[in-house]
mmCIF file of C-alpha atoms in Angstrom:
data_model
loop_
_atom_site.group_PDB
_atom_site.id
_atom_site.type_symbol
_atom_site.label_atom_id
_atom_site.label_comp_id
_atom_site.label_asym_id
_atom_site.label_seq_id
_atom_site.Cartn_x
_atom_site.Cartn_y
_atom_site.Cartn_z
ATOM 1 C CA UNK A 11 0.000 0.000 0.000
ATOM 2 C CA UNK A 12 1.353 3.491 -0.766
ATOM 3 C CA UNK A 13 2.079 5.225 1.878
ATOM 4 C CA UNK A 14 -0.219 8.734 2.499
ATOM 5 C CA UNK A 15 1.328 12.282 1.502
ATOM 6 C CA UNK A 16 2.610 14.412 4.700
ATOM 7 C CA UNK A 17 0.216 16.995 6.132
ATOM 8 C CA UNK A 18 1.768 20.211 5.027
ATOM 9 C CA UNK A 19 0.985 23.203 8.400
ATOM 10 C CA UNK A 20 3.084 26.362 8.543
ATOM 11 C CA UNK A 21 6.591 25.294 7.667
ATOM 12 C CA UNK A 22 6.970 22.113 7.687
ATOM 13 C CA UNK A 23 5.242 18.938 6.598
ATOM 14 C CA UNK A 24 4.339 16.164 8.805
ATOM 15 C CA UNK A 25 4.632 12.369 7.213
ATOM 16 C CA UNK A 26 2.190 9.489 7.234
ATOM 17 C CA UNK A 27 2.481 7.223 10.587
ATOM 18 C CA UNK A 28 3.724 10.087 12.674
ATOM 19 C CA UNK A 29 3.851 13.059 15.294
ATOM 20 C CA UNK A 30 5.035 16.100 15.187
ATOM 21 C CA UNK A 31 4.347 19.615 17.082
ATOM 22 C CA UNK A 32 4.498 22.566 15.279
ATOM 23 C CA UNK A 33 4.769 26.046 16.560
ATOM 24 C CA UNK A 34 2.578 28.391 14.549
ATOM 25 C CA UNK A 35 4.317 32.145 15.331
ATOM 26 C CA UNK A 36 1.460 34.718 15.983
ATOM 27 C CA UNK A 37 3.019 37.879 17.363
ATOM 28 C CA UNK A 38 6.735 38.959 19.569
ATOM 29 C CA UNK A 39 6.191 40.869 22.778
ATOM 30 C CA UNK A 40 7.626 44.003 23.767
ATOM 31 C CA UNK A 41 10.531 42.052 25.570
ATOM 32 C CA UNK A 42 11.758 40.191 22.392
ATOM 33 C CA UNK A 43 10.364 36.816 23.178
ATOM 34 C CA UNK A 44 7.825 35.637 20.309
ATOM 35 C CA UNK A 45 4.512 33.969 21.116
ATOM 36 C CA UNK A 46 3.258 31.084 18.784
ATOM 37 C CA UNK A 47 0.601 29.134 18.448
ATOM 38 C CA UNK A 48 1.549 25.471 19.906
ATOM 39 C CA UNK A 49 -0.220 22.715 17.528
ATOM 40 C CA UNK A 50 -0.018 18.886 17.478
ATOM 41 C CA UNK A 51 -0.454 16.679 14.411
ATOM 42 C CA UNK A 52 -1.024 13.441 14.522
ATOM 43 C CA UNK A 53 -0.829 12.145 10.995
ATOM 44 C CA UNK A 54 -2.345 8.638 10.647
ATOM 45 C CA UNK A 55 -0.382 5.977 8.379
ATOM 46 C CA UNK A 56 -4.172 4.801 6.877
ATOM 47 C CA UNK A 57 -6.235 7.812 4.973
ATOM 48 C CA UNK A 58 -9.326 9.157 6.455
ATOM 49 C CA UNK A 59 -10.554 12.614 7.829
ATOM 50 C CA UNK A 60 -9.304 15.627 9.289
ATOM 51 C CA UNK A 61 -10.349 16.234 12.421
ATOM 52 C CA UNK A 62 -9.474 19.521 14.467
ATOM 53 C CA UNK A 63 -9.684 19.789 18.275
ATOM 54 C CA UNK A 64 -9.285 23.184 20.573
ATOM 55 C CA UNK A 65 -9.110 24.479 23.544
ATOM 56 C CA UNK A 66 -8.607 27.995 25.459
ATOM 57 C CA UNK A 67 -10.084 30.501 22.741
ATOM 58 C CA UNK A 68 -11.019 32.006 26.098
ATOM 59 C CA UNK A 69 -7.978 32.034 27.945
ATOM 60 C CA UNK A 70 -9.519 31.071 31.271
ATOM 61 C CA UNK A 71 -11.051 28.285 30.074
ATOM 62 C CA UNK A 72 -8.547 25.516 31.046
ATOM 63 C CA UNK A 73 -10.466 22.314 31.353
ATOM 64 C CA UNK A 74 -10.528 21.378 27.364
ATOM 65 C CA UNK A 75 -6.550 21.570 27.764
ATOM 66 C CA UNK A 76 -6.790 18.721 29.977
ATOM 67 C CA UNK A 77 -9.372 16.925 27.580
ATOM 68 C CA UNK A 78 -6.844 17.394 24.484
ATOM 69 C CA UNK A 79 -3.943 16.498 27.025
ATOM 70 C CA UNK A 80 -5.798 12.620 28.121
ATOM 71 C CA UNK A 81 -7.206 12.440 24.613
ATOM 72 C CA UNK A 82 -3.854 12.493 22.607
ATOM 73 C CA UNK A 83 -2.090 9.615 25.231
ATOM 74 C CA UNK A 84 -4.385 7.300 23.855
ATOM 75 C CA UNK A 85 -3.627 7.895 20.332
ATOM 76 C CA UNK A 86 -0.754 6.201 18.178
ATOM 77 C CA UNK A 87 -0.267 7.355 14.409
ATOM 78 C CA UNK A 88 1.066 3.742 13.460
ATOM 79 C CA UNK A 89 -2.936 2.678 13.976
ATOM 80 C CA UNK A 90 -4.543 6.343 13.177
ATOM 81 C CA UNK A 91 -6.694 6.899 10.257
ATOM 82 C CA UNK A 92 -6.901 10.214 8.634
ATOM 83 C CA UNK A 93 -5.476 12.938 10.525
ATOM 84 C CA UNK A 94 -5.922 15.066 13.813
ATOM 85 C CA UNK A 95 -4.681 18.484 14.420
ATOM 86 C CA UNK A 96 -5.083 19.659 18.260
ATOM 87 C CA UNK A 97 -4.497 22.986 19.508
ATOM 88 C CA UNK A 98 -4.730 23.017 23.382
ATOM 89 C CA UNK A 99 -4.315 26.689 23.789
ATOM 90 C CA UNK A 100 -5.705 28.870 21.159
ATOM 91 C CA UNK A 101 -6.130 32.644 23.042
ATOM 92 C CA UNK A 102 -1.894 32.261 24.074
ATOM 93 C CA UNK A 103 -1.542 35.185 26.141
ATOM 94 C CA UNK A 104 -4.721 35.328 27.635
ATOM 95 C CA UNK A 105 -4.015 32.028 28.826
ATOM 96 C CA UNK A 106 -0.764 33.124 30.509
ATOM 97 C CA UNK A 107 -1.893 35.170 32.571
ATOM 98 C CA UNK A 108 -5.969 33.505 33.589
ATOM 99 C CA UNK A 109 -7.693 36.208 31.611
ATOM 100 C CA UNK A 110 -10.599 35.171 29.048
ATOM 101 C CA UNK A 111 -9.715 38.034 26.483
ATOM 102 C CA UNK A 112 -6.949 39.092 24.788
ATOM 103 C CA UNK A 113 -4.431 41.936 25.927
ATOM 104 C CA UNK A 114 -6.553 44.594 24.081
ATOM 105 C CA UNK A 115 -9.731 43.192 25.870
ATOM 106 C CA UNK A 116 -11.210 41.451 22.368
ATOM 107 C CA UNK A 117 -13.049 38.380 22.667
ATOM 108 C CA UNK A 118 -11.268 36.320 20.420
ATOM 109 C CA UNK A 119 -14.847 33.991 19.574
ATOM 110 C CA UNK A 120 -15.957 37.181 18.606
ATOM 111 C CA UNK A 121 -13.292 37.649 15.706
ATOM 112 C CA UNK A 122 -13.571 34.487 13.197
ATOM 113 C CA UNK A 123 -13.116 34.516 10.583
ATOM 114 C CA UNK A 124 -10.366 37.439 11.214
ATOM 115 C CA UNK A 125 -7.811 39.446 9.070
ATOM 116 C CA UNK A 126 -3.942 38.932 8.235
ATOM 117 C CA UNK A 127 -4.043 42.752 8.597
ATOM 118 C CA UNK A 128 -6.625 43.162 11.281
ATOM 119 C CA UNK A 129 -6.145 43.684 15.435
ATOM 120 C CA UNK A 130 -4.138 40.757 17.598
ATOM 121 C CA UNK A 131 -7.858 38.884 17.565
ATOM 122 C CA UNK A 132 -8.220 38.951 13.856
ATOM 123 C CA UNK A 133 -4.702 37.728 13.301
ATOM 124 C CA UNK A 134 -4.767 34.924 15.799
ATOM 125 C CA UNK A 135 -8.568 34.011 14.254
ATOM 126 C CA UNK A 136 -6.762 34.265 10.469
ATOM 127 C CA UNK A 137 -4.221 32.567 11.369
ATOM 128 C CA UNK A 138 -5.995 29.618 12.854
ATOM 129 C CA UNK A 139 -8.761 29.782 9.914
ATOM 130 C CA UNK A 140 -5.801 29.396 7.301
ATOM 131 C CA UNK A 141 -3.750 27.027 8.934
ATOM 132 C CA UNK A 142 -6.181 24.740 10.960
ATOM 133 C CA UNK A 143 -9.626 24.902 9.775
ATOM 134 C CA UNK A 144 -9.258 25.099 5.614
ATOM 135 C CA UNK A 145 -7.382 21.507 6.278
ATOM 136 C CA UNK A 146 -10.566 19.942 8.478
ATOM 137 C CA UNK A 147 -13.395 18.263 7.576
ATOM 138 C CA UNK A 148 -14.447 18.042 11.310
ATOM 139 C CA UNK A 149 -13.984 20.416 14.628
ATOM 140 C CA UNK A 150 -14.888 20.026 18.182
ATOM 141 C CA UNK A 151 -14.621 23.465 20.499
ATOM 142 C CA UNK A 152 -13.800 22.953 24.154
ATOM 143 C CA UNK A 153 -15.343 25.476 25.879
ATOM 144 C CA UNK A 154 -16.224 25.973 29.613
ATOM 145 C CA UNK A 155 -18.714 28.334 31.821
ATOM 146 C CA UNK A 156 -17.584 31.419 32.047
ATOM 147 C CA UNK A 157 -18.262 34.627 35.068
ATOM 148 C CA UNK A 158 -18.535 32.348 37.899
ATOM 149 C CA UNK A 159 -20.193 29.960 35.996
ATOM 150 C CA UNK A 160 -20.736 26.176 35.699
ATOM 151 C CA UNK A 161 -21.963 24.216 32.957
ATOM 152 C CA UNK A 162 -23.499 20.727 32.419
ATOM 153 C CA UNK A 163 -21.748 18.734 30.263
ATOM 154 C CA UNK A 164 -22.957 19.323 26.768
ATOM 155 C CA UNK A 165 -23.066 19.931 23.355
ATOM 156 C CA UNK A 166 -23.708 23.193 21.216
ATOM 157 C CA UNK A 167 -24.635 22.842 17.576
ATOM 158 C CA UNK A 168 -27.027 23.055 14.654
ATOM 159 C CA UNK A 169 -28.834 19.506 14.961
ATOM 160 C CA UNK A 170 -30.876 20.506 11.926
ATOM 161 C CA UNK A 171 -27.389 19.832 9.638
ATOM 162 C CA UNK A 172 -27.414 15.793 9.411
ATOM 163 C CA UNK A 173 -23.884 15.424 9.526
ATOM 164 C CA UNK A 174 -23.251 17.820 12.862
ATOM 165 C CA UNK A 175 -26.058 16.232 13.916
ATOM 166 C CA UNK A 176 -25.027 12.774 14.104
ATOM 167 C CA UNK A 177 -21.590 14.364 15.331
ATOM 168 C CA UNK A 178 -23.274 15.743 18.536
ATOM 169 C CA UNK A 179 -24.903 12.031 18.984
ATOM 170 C CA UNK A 180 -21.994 10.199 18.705
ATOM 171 C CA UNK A 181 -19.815 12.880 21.417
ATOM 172 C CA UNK A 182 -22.616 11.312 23.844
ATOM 173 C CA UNK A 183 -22.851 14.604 26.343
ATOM 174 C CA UNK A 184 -25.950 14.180 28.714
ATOM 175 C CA UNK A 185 -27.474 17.102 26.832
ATOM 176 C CA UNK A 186 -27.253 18.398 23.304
ATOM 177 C CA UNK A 187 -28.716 21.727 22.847
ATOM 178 C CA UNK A 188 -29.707 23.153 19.415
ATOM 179 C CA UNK A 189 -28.191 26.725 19.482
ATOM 180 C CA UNK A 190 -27.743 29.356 17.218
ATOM 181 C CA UNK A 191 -24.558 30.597 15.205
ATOM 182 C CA UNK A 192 -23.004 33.296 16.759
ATOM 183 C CA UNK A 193 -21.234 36.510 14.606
ATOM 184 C CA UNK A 194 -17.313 35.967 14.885
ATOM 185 C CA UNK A 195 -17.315 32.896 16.882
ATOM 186 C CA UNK A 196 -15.439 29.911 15.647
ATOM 187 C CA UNK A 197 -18.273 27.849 15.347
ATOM 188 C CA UNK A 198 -19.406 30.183 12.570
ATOM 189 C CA UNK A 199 -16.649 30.380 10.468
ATOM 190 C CA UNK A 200 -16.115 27.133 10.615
ATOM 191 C CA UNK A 201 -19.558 26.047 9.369
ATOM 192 C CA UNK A 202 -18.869 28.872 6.384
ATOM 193 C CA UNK A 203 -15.475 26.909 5.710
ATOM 194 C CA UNK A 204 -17.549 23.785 5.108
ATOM 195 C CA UNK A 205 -16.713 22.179 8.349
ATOM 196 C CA UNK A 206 -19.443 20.434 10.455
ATOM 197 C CA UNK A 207 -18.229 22.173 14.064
ATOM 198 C CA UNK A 208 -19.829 20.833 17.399
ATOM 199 C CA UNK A 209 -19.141 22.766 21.056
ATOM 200 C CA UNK A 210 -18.236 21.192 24.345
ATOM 201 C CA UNK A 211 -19.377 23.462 27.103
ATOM 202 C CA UNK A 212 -18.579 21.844 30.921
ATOM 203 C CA UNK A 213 -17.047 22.970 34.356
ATOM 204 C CA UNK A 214 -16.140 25.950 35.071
ATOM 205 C CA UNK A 215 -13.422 28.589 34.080
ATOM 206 C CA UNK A 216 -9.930 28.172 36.205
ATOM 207 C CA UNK A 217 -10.850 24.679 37.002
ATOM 208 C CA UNK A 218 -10.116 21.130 36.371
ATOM 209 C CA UNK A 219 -13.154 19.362 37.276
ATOM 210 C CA UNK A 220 -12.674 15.689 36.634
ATOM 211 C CA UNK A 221 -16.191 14.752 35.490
ATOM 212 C CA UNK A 222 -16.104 17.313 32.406
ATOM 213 C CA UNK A 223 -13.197 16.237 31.904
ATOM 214 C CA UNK A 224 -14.041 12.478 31.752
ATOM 215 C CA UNK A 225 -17.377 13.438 29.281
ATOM 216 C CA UNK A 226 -15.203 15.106 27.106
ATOM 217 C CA UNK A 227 -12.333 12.865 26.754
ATOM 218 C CA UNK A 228 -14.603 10.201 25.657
ATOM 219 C CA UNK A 229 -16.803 12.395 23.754
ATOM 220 C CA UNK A 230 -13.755 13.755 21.288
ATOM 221 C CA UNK A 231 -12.895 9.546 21.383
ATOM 222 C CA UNK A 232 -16.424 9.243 19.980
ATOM 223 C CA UNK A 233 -16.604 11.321 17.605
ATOM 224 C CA UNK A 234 -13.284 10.199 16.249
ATOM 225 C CA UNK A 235 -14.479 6.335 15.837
ATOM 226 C CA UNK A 236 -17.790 7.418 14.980
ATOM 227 C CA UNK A 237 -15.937 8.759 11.884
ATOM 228 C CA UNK A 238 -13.588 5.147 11.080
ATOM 229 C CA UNK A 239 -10.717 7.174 12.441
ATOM 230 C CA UNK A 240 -10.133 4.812 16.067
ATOM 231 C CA UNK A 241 -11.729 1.814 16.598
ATOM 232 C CA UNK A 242 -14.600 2.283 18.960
ATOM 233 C CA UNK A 243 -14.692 1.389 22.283
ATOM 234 C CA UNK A 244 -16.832 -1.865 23.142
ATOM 235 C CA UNK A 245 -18.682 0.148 26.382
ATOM 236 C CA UNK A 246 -19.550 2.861 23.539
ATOM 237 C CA UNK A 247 -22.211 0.513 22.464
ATOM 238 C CA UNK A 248 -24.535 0.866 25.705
ATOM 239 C CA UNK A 249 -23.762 4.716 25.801
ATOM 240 C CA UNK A 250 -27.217 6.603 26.650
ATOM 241 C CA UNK A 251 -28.245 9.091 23.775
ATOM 242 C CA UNK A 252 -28.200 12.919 24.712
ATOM 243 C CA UNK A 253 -31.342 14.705 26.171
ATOM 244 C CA UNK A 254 -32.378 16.358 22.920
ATOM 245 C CA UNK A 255 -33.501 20.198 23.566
ATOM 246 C CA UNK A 256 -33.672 22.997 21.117
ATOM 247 C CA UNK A 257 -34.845 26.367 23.378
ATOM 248 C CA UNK A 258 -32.896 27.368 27.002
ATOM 249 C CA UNK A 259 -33.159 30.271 29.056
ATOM 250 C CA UNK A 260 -31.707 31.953 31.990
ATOM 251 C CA UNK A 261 -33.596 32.088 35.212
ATOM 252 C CA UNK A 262 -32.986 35.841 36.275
ATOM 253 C CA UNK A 263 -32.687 37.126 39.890
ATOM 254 C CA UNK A 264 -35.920 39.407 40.663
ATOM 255 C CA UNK A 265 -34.069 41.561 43.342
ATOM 256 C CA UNK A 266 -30.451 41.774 45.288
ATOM 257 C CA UNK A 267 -29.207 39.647 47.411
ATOM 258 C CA UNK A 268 -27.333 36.788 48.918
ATOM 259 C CA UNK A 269 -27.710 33.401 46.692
ATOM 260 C CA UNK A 270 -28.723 29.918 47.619
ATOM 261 C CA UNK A 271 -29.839 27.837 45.105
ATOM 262 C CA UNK A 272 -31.532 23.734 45.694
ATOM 263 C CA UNK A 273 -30.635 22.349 42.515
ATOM 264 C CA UNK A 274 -27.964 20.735 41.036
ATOM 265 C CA UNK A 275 -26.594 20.822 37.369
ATOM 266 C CA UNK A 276 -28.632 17.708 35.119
ATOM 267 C CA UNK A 277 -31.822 18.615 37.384
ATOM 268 C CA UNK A 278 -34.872 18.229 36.185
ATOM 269 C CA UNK A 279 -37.405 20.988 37.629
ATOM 270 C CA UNK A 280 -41.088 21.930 37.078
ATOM 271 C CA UNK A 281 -42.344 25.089 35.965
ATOM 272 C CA UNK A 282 -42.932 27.067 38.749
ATOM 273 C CA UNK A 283 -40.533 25.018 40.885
ATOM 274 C CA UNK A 284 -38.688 26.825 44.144
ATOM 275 C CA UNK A 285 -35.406 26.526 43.067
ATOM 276 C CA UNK A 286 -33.351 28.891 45.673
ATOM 277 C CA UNK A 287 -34.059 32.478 47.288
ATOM 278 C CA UNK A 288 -32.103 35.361 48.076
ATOM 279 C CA UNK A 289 -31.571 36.628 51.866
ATOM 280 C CA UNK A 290 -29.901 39.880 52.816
ATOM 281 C CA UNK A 291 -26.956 40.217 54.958
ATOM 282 C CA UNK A 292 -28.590 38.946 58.295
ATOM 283 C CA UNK A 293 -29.916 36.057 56.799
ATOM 284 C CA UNK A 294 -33.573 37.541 56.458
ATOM 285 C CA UNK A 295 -35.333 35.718 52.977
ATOM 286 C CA UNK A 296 -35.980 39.046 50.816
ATOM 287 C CA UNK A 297 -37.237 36.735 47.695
ATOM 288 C CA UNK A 298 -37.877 33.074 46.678
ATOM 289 C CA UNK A 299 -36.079 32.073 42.973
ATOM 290 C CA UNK A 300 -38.632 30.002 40.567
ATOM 291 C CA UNK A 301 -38.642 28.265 37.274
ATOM 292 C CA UNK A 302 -39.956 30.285 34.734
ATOM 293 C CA UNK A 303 -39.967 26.510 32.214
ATOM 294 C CA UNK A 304 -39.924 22.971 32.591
ATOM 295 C CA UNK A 305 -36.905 21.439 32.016
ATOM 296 C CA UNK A 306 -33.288 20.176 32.813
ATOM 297 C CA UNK A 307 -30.778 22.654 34.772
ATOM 298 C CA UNK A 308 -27.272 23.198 32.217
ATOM 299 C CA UNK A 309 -25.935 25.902 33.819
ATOM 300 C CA UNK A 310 -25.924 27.747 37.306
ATOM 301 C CA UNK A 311 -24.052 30.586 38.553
ATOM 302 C CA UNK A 312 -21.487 30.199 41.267
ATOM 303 C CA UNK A 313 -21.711 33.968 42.485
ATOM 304 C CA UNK A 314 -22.732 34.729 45.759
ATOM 305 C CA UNK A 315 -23.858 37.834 45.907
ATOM 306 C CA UNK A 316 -26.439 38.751 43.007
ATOM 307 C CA UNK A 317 -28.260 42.045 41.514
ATOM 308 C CA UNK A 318 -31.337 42.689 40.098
ATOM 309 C CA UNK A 319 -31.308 41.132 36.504
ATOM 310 C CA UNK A 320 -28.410 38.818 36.602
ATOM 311 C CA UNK A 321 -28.952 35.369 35.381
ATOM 312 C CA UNK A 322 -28.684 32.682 38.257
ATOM 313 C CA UNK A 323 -30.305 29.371 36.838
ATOM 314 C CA UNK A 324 -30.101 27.888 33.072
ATOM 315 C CA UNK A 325 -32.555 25.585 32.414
ATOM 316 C CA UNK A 326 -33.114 24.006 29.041
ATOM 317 C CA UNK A 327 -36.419 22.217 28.020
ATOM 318 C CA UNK A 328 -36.574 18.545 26.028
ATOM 319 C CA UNK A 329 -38.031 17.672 22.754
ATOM 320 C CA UNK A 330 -40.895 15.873 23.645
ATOM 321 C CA UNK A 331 -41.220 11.902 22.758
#
């Protein structure tokens, strides 16, 4: 059998049956040093897709680093088909330093598809567009909750595309929620570059939380023999399908106060359901919290202290049957 062509990315060219990291350079700092873009490829010996994986567009977001870290161990080129590029850290200096924007205070999923000539945030998104997503077939963004925030594990994507849809099945997240494109978010851009694109969202920012971590190690495993790329896992077989909903809202606090919620993330709650209150400062109940739908809870915030407005409970309602 002929052996495959190397996967050409930046500089250099990456054969059939191996490894290789590649540092994509993105910008020097006003020390000297330079700042790149670290990316690993694994480049299977058989031919099949290519698959991208990332992490950290938000550079507090720290748990998908972890899930591209556990995800690669278990992979071996010599047995790989088709290829898989992973980029652990996308937003580079915002991860350095625990922030979830860049230096100049862009949101970097704001910024796809991005300019060669534009701000730091359009350059990185170029960049990342030319030299990761053109080559992929496939992409899976690790995300988690952001401003004191926690997510259920789940998955963010247009289930009315066949192919994405049957993407999001096979990551097997408790909950895959039908959600709409965004305007200069990766998931966007990558759709417009032909790619089918499905988000992770778990945890919480700053953390390593090992269930999320666990759902989305297998999940990106999932996908990958879901599309002849890995051979599946026999326990894969007996996986439960994802809790199908396409509308979510935010539960928002009615008045000031200190928080204390009674559910849990995967809840299920009644409309109408108590689901916390607010007390002030000497512990005297000012106002009760209540579902405003039926549904599952997929997000919650982990702030204390809440104003008028701000959104404390997420709850997202199931396709019925």
């Amino acid at each position: 059998m002929a052996l495959r062509e190397s996967f050409a990315i930046g500089s250099v060219r990456v054969r059939a049956g191996s490894t290789k990291e590649v540092e994509l350079p993105i910008t020097r700092l006003v020390t000297g040093g330079d700042v790149s873009l670290p990316v690993r490829v694994v480049h299977g010996r058989e031919p099949g897709p290519a698959v991208w994986v990332n992490a950290a567009i938000h550079g507090d977001e720290v748990m998908g680093v972890e899930v591209i870290r556990q995800a690669l161990a278990t992979l071996s080129a010599r047995t790989f088909r088709g290829t898989l590029v992973a980029v652990p850290v996308v937003n580079v200096l915002g991860f350095m330093t625990g922030d979830r924007y860049l230096p100049d205070r862009r949101d970097l999923n704001r910024s796809f598809p991005g300019s060669a000539r534009g701000s730091l945030a359009s350059r990185i998104a170029h960049l990342f567009m030319t030299e990761v997503v053109s080559k992929c077939d496939v992409g899976i963004d690790l995300h988690t909750g952001a401003d004191r925030r926690t997510n259920l594990p789940q998955i963010r994507a247009d289930l009315d595309d066949p192919r994405t849809r049957a993407l999001a099945e096979a990551f097997g997240a408790p909950v895959m929620v039908h959600a709409r494109l965004r305007d200069g978010s990766l998931r966007q851009a990558g759709r417009d570059a032909g790619a089918a694109v499905l988000l992770y969202e778990a945890g919480e920012a700053l953390r390593f939380q090992e269930e999320p971590i666990a759902v989305g190690v297998a999940g990106v495993r999932r996908v990958l023999a879901s599309l002849g790329m890995i051979d599946p896992e026999p326990a894969d077989a007996d996986h439960a399908a994802p809790l199908e909903c396409r509308s979510s809202g935010w539960v928002r606090a009615r008045g000031t106060g200190i928080l204390h919620l009674d559910v849990h993330l995967g809840e299920q709650v009644e409309e109408g359901q108590r689901l916390g209150g607010l007390s002030d400062t000497f512990g005297r109940r000012v106002r009760l919290v209540h579902a405003d739908r039926s549904g599952v809870v997929i997000g919650l915030t982990r702030a204390p202290i809440v104003n008028a407005g701000d959104a404390l409970v997420h709850i997202a309602s199931p396709v019925e049957g």
